[in-house]
XYZ file of C-alpha atoms in Angstrom:
512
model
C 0.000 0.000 0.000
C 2.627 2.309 0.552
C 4.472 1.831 -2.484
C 1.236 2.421 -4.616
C 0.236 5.224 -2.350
C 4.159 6.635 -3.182
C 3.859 5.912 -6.973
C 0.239 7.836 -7.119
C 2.078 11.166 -4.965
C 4.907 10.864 -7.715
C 2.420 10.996 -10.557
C 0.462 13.898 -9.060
C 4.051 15.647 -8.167
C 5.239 15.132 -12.280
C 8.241 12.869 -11.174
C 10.298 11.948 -14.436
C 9.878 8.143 -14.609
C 13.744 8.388 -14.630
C 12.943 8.819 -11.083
C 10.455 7.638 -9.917
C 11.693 4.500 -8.906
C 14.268 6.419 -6.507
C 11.125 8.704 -5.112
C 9.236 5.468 -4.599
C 12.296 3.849 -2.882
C 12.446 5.842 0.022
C 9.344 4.223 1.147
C 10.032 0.484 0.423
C 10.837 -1.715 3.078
C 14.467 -3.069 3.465
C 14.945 -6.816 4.445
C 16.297 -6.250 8.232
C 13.520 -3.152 8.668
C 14.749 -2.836 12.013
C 18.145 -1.206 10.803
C 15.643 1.761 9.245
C 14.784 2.748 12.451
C 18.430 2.221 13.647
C 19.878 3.954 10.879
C 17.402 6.935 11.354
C 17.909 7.199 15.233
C 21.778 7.383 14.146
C 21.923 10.231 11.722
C 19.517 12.449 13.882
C 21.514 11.359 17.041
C 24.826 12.908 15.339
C 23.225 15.787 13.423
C 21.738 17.016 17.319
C 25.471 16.801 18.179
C 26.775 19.104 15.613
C 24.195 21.258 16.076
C 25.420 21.955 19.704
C 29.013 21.706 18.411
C 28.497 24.565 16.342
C 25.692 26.622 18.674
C 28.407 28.856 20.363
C 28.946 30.148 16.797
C 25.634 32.158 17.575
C 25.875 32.819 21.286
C 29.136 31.989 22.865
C 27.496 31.879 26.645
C 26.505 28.161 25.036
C 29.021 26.344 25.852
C 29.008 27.571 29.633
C 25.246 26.635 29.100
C 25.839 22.934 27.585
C 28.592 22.282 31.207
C 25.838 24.054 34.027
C 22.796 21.740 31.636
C 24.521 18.527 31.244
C 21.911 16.680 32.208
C 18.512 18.416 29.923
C 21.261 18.061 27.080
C 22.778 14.855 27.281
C 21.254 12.871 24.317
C 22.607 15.397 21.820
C 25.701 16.293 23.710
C 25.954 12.331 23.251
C 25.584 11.955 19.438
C 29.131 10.908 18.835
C 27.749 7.781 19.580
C 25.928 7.527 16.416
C 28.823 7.036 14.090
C 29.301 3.722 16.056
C 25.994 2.881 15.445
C 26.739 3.572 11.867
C 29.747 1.362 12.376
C 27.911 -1.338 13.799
C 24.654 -1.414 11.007
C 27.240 -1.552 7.942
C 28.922 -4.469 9.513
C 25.923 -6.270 10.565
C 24.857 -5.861 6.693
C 27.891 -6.430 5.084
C 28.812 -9.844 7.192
C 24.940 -10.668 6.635
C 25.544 -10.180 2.940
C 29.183 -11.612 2.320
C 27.668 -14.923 4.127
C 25.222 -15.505 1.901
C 27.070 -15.394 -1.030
C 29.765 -17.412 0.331
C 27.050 -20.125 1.212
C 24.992 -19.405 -2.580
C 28.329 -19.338 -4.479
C 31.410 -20.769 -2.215
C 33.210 -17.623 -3.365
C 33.377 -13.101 -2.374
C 33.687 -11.843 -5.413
C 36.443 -8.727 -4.189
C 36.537 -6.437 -7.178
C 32.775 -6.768 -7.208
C 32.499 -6.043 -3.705
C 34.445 -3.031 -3.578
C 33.098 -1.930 -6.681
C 29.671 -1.681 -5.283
C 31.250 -0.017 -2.219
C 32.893 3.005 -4.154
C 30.265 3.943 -6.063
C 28.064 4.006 -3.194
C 30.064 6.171 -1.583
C 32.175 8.036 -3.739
C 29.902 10.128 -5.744
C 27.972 11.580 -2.906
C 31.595 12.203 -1.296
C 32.626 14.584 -4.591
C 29.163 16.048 -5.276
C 29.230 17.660 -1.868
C 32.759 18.499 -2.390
C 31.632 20.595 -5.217
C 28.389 22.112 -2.963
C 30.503 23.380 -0.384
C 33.313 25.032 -2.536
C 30.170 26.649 -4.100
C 28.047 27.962 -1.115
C 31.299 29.100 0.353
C 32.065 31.092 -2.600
C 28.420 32.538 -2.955
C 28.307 33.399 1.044
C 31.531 34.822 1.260
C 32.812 32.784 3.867
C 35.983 31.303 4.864
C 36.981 28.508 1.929
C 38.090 25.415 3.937
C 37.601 23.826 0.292
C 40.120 23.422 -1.464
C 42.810 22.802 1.704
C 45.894 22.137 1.125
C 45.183 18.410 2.251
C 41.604 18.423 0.440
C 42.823 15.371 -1.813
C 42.901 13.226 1.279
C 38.904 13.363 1.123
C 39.030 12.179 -2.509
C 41.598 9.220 -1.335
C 39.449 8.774 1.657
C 42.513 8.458 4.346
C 41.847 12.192 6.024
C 41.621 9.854 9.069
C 45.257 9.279 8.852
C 47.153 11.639 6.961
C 47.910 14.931 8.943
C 48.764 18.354 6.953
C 51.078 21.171 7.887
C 47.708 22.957 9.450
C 44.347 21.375 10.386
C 41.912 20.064 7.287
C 38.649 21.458 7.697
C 37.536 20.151 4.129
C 34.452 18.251 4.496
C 35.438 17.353 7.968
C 32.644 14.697 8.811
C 34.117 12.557 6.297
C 36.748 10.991 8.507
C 34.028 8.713 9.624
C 33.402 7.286 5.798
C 37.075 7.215 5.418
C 37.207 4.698 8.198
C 34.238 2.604 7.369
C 35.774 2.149 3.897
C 39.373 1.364 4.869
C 37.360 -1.615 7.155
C 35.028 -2.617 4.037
C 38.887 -3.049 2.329
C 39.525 -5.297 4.869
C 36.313 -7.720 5.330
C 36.595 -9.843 2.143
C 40.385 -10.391 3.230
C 38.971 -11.952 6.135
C 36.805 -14.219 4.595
C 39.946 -15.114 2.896
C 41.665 -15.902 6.273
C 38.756 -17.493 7.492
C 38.392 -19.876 4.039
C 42.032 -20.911 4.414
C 41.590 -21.579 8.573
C 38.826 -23.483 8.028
C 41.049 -25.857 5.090
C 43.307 -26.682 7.744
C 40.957 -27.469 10.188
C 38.528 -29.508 8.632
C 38.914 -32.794 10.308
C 37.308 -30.120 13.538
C 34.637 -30.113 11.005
C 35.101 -25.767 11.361
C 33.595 -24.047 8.703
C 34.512 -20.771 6.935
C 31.968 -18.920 9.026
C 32.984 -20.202 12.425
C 36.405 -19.223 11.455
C 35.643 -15.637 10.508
C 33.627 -15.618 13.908
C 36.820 -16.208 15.377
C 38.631 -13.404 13.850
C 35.576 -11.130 14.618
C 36.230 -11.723 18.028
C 40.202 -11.488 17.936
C 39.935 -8.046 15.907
C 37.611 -6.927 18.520
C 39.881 -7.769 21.249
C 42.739 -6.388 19.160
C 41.364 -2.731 18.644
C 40.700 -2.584 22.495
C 44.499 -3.472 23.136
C 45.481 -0.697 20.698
C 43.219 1.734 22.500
C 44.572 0.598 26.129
C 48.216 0.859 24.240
C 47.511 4.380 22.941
C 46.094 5.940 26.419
C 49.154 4.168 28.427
C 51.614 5.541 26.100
C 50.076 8.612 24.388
C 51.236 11.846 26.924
C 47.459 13.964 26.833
C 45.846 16.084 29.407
C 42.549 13.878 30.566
C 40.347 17.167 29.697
C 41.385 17.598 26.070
C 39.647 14.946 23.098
C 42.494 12.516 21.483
C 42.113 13.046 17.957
C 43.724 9.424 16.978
C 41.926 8.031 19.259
C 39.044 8.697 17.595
C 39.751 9.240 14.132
C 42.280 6.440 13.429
C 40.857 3.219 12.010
C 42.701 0.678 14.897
C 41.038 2.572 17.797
C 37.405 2.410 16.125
C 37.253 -1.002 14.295
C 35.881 -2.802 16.994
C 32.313 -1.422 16.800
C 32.109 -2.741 12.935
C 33.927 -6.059 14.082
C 31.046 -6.285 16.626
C 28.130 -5.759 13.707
C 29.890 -8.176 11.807
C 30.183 -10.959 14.159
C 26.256 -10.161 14.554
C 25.425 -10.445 11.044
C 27.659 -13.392 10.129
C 26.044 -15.486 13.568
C 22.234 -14.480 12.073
C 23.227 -15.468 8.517
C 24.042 -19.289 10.266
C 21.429 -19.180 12.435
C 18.634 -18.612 9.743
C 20.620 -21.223 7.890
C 20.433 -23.635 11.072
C 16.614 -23.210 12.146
C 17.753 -21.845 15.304
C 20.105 -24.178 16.209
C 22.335 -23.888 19.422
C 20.231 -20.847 20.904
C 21.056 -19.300 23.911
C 19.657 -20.897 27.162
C 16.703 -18.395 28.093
C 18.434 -16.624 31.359
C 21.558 -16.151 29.965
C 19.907 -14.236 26.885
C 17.896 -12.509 29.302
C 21.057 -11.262 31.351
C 22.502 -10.229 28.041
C 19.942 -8.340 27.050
C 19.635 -6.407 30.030
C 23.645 -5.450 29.830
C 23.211 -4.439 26.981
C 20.401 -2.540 27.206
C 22.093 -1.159 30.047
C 25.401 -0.285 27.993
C 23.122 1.524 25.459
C 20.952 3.643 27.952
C 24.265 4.912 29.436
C 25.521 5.458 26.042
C 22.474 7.557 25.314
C 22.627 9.825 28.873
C 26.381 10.226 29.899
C 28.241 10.148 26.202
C 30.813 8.185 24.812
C 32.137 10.751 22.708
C 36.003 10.848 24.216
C 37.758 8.735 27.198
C 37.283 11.642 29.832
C 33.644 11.244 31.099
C 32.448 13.943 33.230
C 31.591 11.877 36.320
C 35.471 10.464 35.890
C 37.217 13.953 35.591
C 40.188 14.006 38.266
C 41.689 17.636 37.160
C 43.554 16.857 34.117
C 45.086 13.418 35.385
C 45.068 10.374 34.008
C 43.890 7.658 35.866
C 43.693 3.998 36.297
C 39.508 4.332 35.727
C 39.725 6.970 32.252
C 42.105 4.657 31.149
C 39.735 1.160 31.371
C 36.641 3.711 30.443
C 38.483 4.947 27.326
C 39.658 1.473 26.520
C 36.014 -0.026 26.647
C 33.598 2.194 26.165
C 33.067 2.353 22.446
C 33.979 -0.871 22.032
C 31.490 -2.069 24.552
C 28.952 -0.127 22.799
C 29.060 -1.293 19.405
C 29.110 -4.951 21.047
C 25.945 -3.840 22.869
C 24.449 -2.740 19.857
C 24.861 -5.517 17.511
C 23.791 -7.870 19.819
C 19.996 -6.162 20.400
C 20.488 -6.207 16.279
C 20.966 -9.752 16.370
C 17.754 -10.185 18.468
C 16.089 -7.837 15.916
C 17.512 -10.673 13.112
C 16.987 -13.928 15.295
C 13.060 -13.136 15.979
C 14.128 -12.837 19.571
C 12.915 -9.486 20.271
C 9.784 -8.702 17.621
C 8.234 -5.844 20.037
C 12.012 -3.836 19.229
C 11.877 -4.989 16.049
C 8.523 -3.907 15.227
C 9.191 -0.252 16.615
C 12.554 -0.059 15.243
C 10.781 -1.110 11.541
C 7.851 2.032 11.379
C 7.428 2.477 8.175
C 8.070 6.577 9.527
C 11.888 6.006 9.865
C 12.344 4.671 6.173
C 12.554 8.082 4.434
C 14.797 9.298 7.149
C 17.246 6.482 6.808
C 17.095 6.381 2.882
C 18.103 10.397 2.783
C 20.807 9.562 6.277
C 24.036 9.231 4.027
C 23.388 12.591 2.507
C 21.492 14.563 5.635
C 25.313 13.321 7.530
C 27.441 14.635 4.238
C 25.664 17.913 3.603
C 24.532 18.597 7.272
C 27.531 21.455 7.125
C 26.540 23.289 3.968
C 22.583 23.400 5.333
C 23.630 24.162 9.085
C 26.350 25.875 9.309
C 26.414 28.373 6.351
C 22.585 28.443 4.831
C 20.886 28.391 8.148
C 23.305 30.799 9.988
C 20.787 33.540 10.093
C 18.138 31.412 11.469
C 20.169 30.078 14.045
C 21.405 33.793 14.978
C 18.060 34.624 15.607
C 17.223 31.702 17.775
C 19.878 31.264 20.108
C 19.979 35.144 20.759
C 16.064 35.635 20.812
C 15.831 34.257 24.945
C 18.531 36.613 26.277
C 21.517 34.995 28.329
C 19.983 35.129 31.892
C 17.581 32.109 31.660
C 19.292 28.871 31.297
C 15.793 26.874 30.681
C 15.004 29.434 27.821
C 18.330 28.915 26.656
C 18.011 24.869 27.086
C 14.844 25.393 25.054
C 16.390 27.427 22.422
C 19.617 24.915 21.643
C 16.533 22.088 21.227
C 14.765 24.459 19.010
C 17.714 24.987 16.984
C 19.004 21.284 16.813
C 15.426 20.484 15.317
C 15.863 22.934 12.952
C 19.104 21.684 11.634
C 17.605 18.247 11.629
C 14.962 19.499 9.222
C 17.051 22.239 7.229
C 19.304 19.378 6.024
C 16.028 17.444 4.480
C 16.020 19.105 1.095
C 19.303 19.409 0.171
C 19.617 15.237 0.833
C 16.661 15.076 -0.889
C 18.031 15.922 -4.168
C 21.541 14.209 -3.541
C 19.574 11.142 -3.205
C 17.777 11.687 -6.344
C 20.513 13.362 -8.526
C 23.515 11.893 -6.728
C 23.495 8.482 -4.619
C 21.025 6.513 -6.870
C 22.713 7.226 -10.258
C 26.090 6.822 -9.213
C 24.643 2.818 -7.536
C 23.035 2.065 -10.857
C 26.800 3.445 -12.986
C 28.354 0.959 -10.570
C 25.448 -2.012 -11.531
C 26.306 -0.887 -14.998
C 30.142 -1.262 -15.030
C 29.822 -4.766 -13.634
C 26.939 -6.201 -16.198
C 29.900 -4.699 -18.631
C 32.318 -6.710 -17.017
C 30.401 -9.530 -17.062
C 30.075 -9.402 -20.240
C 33.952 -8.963 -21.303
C 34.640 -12.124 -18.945
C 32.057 -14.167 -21.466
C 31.706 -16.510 -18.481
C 29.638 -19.784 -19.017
C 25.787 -19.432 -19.282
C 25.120 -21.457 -16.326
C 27.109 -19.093 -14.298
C 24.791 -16.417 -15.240
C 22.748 -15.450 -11.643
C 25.516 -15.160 -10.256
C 26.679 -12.322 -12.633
C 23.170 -11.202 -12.025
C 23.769 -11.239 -8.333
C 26.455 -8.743 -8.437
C 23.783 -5.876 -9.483
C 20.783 -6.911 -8.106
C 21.536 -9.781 -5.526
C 22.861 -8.316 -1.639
C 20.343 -5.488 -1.894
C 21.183 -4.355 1.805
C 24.895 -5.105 1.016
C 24.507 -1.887 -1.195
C 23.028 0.113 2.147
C 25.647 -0.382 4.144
C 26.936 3.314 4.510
C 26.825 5.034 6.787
C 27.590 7.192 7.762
C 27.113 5.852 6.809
C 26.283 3.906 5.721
C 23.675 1.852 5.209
C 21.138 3.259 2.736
C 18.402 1.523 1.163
C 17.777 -1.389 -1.309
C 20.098 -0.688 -4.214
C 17.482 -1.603 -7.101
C 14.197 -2.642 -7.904
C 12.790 -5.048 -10.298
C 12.139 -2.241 -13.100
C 15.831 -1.028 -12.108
C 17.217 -4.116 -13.001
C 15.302 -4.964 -16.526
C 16.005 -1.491 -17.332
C 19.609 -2.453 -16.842
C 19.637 -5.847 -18.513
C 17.646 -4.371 -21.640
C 20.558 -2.052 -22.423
C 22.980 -5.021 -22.448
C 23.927 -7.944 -24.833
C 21.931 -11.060 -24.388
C 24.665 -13.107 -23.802
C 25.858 -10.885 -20.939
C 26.586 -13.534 -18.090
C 28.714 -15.273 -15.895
C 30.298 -14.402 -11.888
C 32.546 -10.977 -12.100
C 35.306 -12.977 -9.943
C 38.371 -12.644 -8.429
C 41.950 -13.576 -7.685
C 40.355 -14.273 -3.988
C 37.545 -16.423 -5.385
C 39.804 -19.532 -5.558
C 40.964 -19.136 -2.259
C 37.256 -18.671 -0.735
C 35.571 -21.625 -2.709
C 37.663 -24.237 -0.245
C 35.942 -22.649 2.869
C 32.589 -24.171 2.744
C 31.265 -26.166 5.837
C 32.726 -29.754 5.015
């Protein structure tokens, strides 16, 4: 109903049937609807935090305001959060995916993988790129595009690489840069896992087992480097550690979490439940990590130095064990209500979680999180101006009131401008990727009874295409008139798997 209702608004509206489809797919329901609501939650959680990042910009008294009102501002003050959510969603839908086309083909096809992955990503990247250098220009503002480091946005390593002076270019896009270096990484270890599991199959352990294993180990790993970093790294307690959380080892462990979720759903679906959790020790899990996530939500994660914790600029034996596992406790919180969500173990959060009301707002979150800056910061200045100066500075409530005010209306400002990203930018650039592979295929001249699986790598893994984030995670990459459109443009012949040199080392890691 509300795809017909959505294709009867884009008549009325005069949509192009060019897009159309896109307009109707920001109301169709993903696979894991759950993640909508997650994905939603996320991208507001983090646009209320740069909203009070930037609020002092207006009325400098703020920031005194945001210390004396902790507590009536702590879920935005706590939006850092949200980029581990992001974190956690992409690798809950990227080990989901990668599973079950290991299981449906004994092979990860790599080049197709990351070919999906770039142009998800990359053309919203450059497009905004272009928006801010413009509406810079236009406002006559200060141009942080072009830096002298802005290539390192392009390259996606600004996590990494530091400049003679601070890059301000597109400046949210240090999280991206990190969730792609760790997509990079994830069909390598399905490689590792295929080649464990060879060895060890007179344990009868399979390739996903194995790369349960690693989950697990990489998890524990990036909590070592953070406890390595805070023991050796000389910082005052009261100042944020930009490696710590910009640099891919300290923030891994979130994704590593969603993927160990997404891989153990994927087996479990496969398995008709079996080896479920005894009943009170799910229970007591679920309460920690309900527990984990409610704290999350009211005190912050958003640097090592919580507030109840401060000891006047010295480090301590307690920052050190909170900065080592808070995030990483988080994330592991996180993907384990999502793998309730999955499992059918908790259909009441599920069911709230999957409101059809949180699908346009997770559809639009990858562009509302890259073009939050241009619509906040520079078009909305005026209105922001007015409302954080309209209450005075003697009233802390009216001034409480005022920063809410204002972080709605960034919410909401950054709406239209993702709007037409999403139609102009994000869907086109999937489909160019969708194309470029069907061409491949095609090149390869694979064997005809190969051919769904060259089909797969365009309109198979669906939600592998959402996984963002932001961030993300978006929605499904194609529908059915998507995908004849696409085949009607190619050769008949076109078939056959777009493979690659880590096929042959993945096809030997199937459950013996």
């Amino acid at each position: 109903r509300t795809l017909v209702g959505t294709g009867i608004v884009a008549s009325v509206m005069g949509i192009p049937p060019f897009f159309e489809s896109s307009f109707r797919s920001l109301f169709s329901e993903a696979q894991f609807g759950f993640c909508d609501g997650l994905r939603a939650l996320a991208v507001l959680w983090v646009c209320s935090y740069h909203a009070c990042l930037i609020a002092p910009m207006s009325n400098p008294i703020l920031s005194t305001v945001q210390q004396q009102a902790r507590l009536s501002l702590s879920i935005p003050l706590a939006g850092s959060a949200g980029v581990d959510m992001f974190f956690v969603l992409s690798g809950f839908l990227i080990g989901s995916s990668l599973h079950s086309e290991l299981v449906r083909t004994g092979h990860v096809r790599y080049g197709a993988f990351l070919c999906r992955r770039f142009f998800r990503i990359a053309p919203a990247i450059y497009s905004t790129l272009l928006i801010t250098i413009l509406v810079s220009a236009a406002m006559g503002k200060v141009q942080y595009c072009p830096s002298p480091t802005w290539w390192q946005n392009l390259f996606l390593v600004n996590n990494h690489l530091k400049g003679p002076e601070p890059n301000f270019c597109l400046v949210q896009t240090w999280s991206i840069a990190v969730e792609f270096q760790q997509y990079l990484a994830t069909p390598l270890l399905f490689c590792l896992a295929s080649a464990m599991a060879r060895v060890g199959w007179a344990w009868n352990t399979s390739t996903a087992r194995c790369a349960l294993l690693l989950c697990v180990v990489g998890w524990a790993a990036c909590c070592g480097c953070r406890l390595s970093h805070l023991l050796s790294a000389p910082f005052n307690a009261l100042v944020p550690d930009s490696d710590l959380y910009l640099r891919t080892q300290y923030r891994c462990a979130p994704y590593l979490a969603g993927l160990f979720a997404g891989i153990a759903s994927a087996r479990q679906r496969k398995q008709a439940a079996a080896g479920a959790l005894p009943a009170l020790f799910r229970a007591a899990l679920s309460c920690s990590a309900a527990a984990v996530v409610a704290y999350a939500a009211l005190c912050g994660i958003d640097n090592p130095k919580p507030w109840w914790l401060s000891s006047d600029g010295v480090i301590t034996t307690p920052l050190i064990v909170y900065g080592t596992f808070a995030r990483p406790l988080f994330g592991a919180s996180l993907a384990y209500m999502i793998y309730l969500c999955a499992s059918g173990s908790a259909p009441r959060l599920a069911w709230v979680l999957g409101w059809p009301v949180w699908r346009p707002i997770a559809r639009l979150s990858y562009s509302m999180y890259l073009l939050q800056a241009v619509s906040g910061a520079d078009l909305l200045a005026p209105a922001r101006d007015a409302i954080l100066t309209a209450f005075g500075n003697d009233s802390v409530p009216l001034l409480v009131l005022a920063m809410y005010m204002w972080v709605a209306l960034y919410n909401l400002g950054s709406v239209p401008l993702a709007f037409l990203s999403y139609m102009l930018v994000e869907r086109p650039g999937m489909r160019l990727g969708q194309y470029l592979l069907q061409l491949r295929c095609c090149s390869l001249g694979s064997p005809a009874t190969q051919k769904q699986d060259c089909r797969d790598d365009s309109e198979a893994n669906p939600r592998d295409l959402e996984a963002n984030d932001v961030n993300d995670d978006m929605e499904e990459a194609s529908t059915s008139a998507d995908v004849s459109v696409l085949e009607s443009s190619l050769p008949e012949d076109c078939d056959g798997p777009v493979t690659s040199d880590v096929d042959a080392s993945l096809e030997g890691g199937r459950s013996k």
